[in-house]
Short mmCIF file of C-alpha atoms in Angstrom, two decimals:
data_model
loop_
_atom_site.label_atom_id
_atom_site.label_comp_id
_atom_site.label_asym_id
_atom_site.label_seq_id
_atom_site.Cartn_x
_atom_site.Cartn_y
_atom_site.Cartn_z
CA UNK A 46 -5.08 1.29 3.08
CA UNK A 47 -1.32 1.52 3.56
CA UNK A 48 1.10 -0.33 1.34
CA UNK A 49 4.86 -0.58 1.42
CA UNK A 50 6.72 -1.02 -1.83
CA UNK A 51 10.30 -2.25 -1.76
CA UNK A 52 12.91 -1.96 -4.46
CA UNK A 53 16.63 -2.27 -4.98
CA UNK A 54 17.33 -5.95 -4.50
CA UNK A 55 19.28 -8.04 -6.93
CA UNK A 56 22.34 -10.15 -7.57
CA UNK A 57 25.74 -8.78 -6.63
CA UNK A 58 29.22 -10.15 -6.21
CA UNK A 59 30.86 -10.37 -2.79
CA UNK A 60 32.14 -6.96 -1.84
CA UNK A 61 29.51 -5.22 -3.90
CA UNK A 62 26.81 -2.81 -2.85
CA UNK A 63 23.07 -2.46 -3.04
CA UNK A 64 20.70 0.24 -1.91
CA UNK A 65 17.25 -0.87 -0.82
CA UNK A 66 14.30 1.47 -0.69
CA UNK A 67 10.90 1.10 0.90
CA UNK A 68 8.21 3.68 0.32
CA UNK A 69 4.88 3.77 2.13
CA UNK A 70 1.76 5.03 0.43
CA UNK A 71 -1.73 5.67 1.71
CA UNK A 72 -3.48 7.76 4.31
CA UNK A 73 -0.43 8.23 6.49
CA UNK A 74 -0.24 10.70 9.34
CA UNK A 75 3.09 9.78 10.89
CA UNK A 76 5.62 6.99 10.73
CA UNK A 77 7.47 6.05 13.88
CA UNK A 78 9.87 3.16 13.52
CA UNK A 79 11.13 2.04 10.13
CA UNK A 80 13.18 -1.09 9.83
CA UNK A 81 14.67 -3.78 7.67
CA UNK A 82 14.50 -7.49 8.37
CA UNK A 83 15.82 -10.41 6.42
CA UNK A 84 15.06 -14.08 6.15
CA UNK A 85 17.31 -16.68 4.62
CA UNK A 86 16.07 -20.14 3.67
CA UNK A 87 15.69 -22.29 6.75
CA UNK A 88 16.33 -19.35 9.06
CA UNK A 89 14.12 -17.17 11.19
CA UNK A 90 13.46 -13.62 10.18
CA UNK A 91 15.92 -11.31 11.87
CA UNK A 92 16.29 -7.61 12.39
CA UNK A 93 18.94 -5.99 10.22
CA UNK A 94 18.45 -2.38 11.25
CA UNK A 95 15.77 0.00 12.37
CA UNK A 96 15.47 3.72 12.88
CA UNK A 97 13.07 5.80 14.94
CA UNK A 98 11.51 9.04 13.87
CA UNK A 99 14.00 10.81 16.11
CA UNK A 100 16.93 9.13 14.39
CA UNK A 101 17.85 6.47 16.92
CA UNK A 102 19.30 3.45 15.11
CA UNK A 103 19.81 -0.20 15.93
CA UNK A 104 21.92 -2.53 13.82
CA UNK A 105 22.39 -6.23 13.92
CA UNK A 106 25.97 -7.11 14.77
CA UNK A 107 26.40 -8.55 11.30
CA UNK A 108 25.38 -5.25 9.74
CA UNK A 109 27.45 -2.85 11.81
CA UNK A 110 30.09 -1.05 9.83
CA UNK A 111 28.74 -2.23 6.49
CA UNK A 112 25.10 -1.20 6.33
CA UNK A 113 23.54 2.20 6.82
CA UNK A 114 19.87 2.81 7.45
CA UNK A 115 18.33 6.19 6.78
CA UNK A 116 14.91 7.70 6.25
CA UNK A 117 13.22 10.49 4.39
CA UNK A 118 10.14 11.42 6.36
CA UNK A 119 8.82 13.73 3.65
CA UNK A 120 8.74 10.80 1.24
CA UNK A 121 7.71 8.13 3.76
CA UNK A 122 10.73 6.17 2.69
CA UNK A 123 13.40 4.14 4.45
CA UNK A 124 16.67 3.13 2.84
CA UNK A 125 19.27 0.51 3.52
CA UNK A 126 22.67 1.09 1.99
CA UNK A 127 24.47 -2.23 1.93
CA UNK A 128 28.21 -2.21 1.31
CA UNK A 129 30.86 -4.91 1.43
CA UNK A 130 28.23 -7.53 0.88
CA UNK A 131 28.96 -11.11 1.85
CA UNK A 132 27.36 -14.36 0.72
CA UNK A 133 25.83 -14.72 4.17
CA UNK A 134 23.85 -11.55 3.49
CA UNK A 135 21.83 -13.48 0.94
CA UNK A 136 18.19 -13.38 2.00
CA UNK A 137 14.83 -11.87 1.30
CA UNK A 138 14.81 -8.41 2.82
CA UNK A 139 11.58 -7.09 4.25
CA UNK A 140 10.72 -3.55 5.17
CA UNK A 141 8.59 -2.82 8.22
CA UNK A 142 7.09 0.51 9.17
CA UNK A 143 5.12 1.48 12.25
CA UNK A 144 2.49 3.86 10.95
CA UNK A 145 -0.24 6.03 12.40
CA UNK A 146 -2.88 6.51 9.74
CA UNK A 147 -4.67 9.79 9.27
CA UNK A 148 -7.46 9.88 11.83
CA UNK A 149 -6.11 6.86 13.61
CA UNK A 150 -5.67 6.46 17.33
CA UNK A 151 -2.98 3.82 17.37
CA UNK A 152 -0.16 2.64 15.17
CA UNK A 153 -0.01 -0.50 13.11
CA UNK A 154 2.93 -2.34 11.67
CA UNK A 155 3.09 -2.83 7.93
CA UNK A 156 5.37 -5.09 5.95
CA UNK A 157 6.72 -4.77 2.46
CA UNK A 158 6.53 -7.56 -0.08
CA UNK A 159 10.18 -8.50 0.30
CA UNK A 160 13.05 -8.09 -2.11
CA UNK A 161 15.63 -10.75 -2.88
CA UNK A 162 19.27 -9.99 -2.23
CA UNK A 163 21.71 -12.55 -3.56
CA UNK A 164 25.44 -12.22 -2.99
CA UNK A 165 27.35 -14.69 -5.08
CA UNK A 166 30.31 -14.91 -7.39
#
């Protein structure tokens, strides 16, 4: 079984920063794409950023210049550094990882439990 555990969410003031982490545990052989999504109340879940094993990165337009995604393959962990936070960044942030399990023949996508990010004064 593979599980993703997220941490780092919380309440911050506009302009503040948070660093989200998502660590995968289990019988993992290789992780391909790691990404962060968010979902605000009444809104669809949207991609914030993702990163391939080779380091190719995609950002949502709203995240460009403020957020930085990175990964530590040795620790099966993806990070999202969030700076200059705005109230519109308020959402539940979900981690997703595309993982090939040990002995597996195809990848599966796994989701974290979600972590609340609230930006408010």
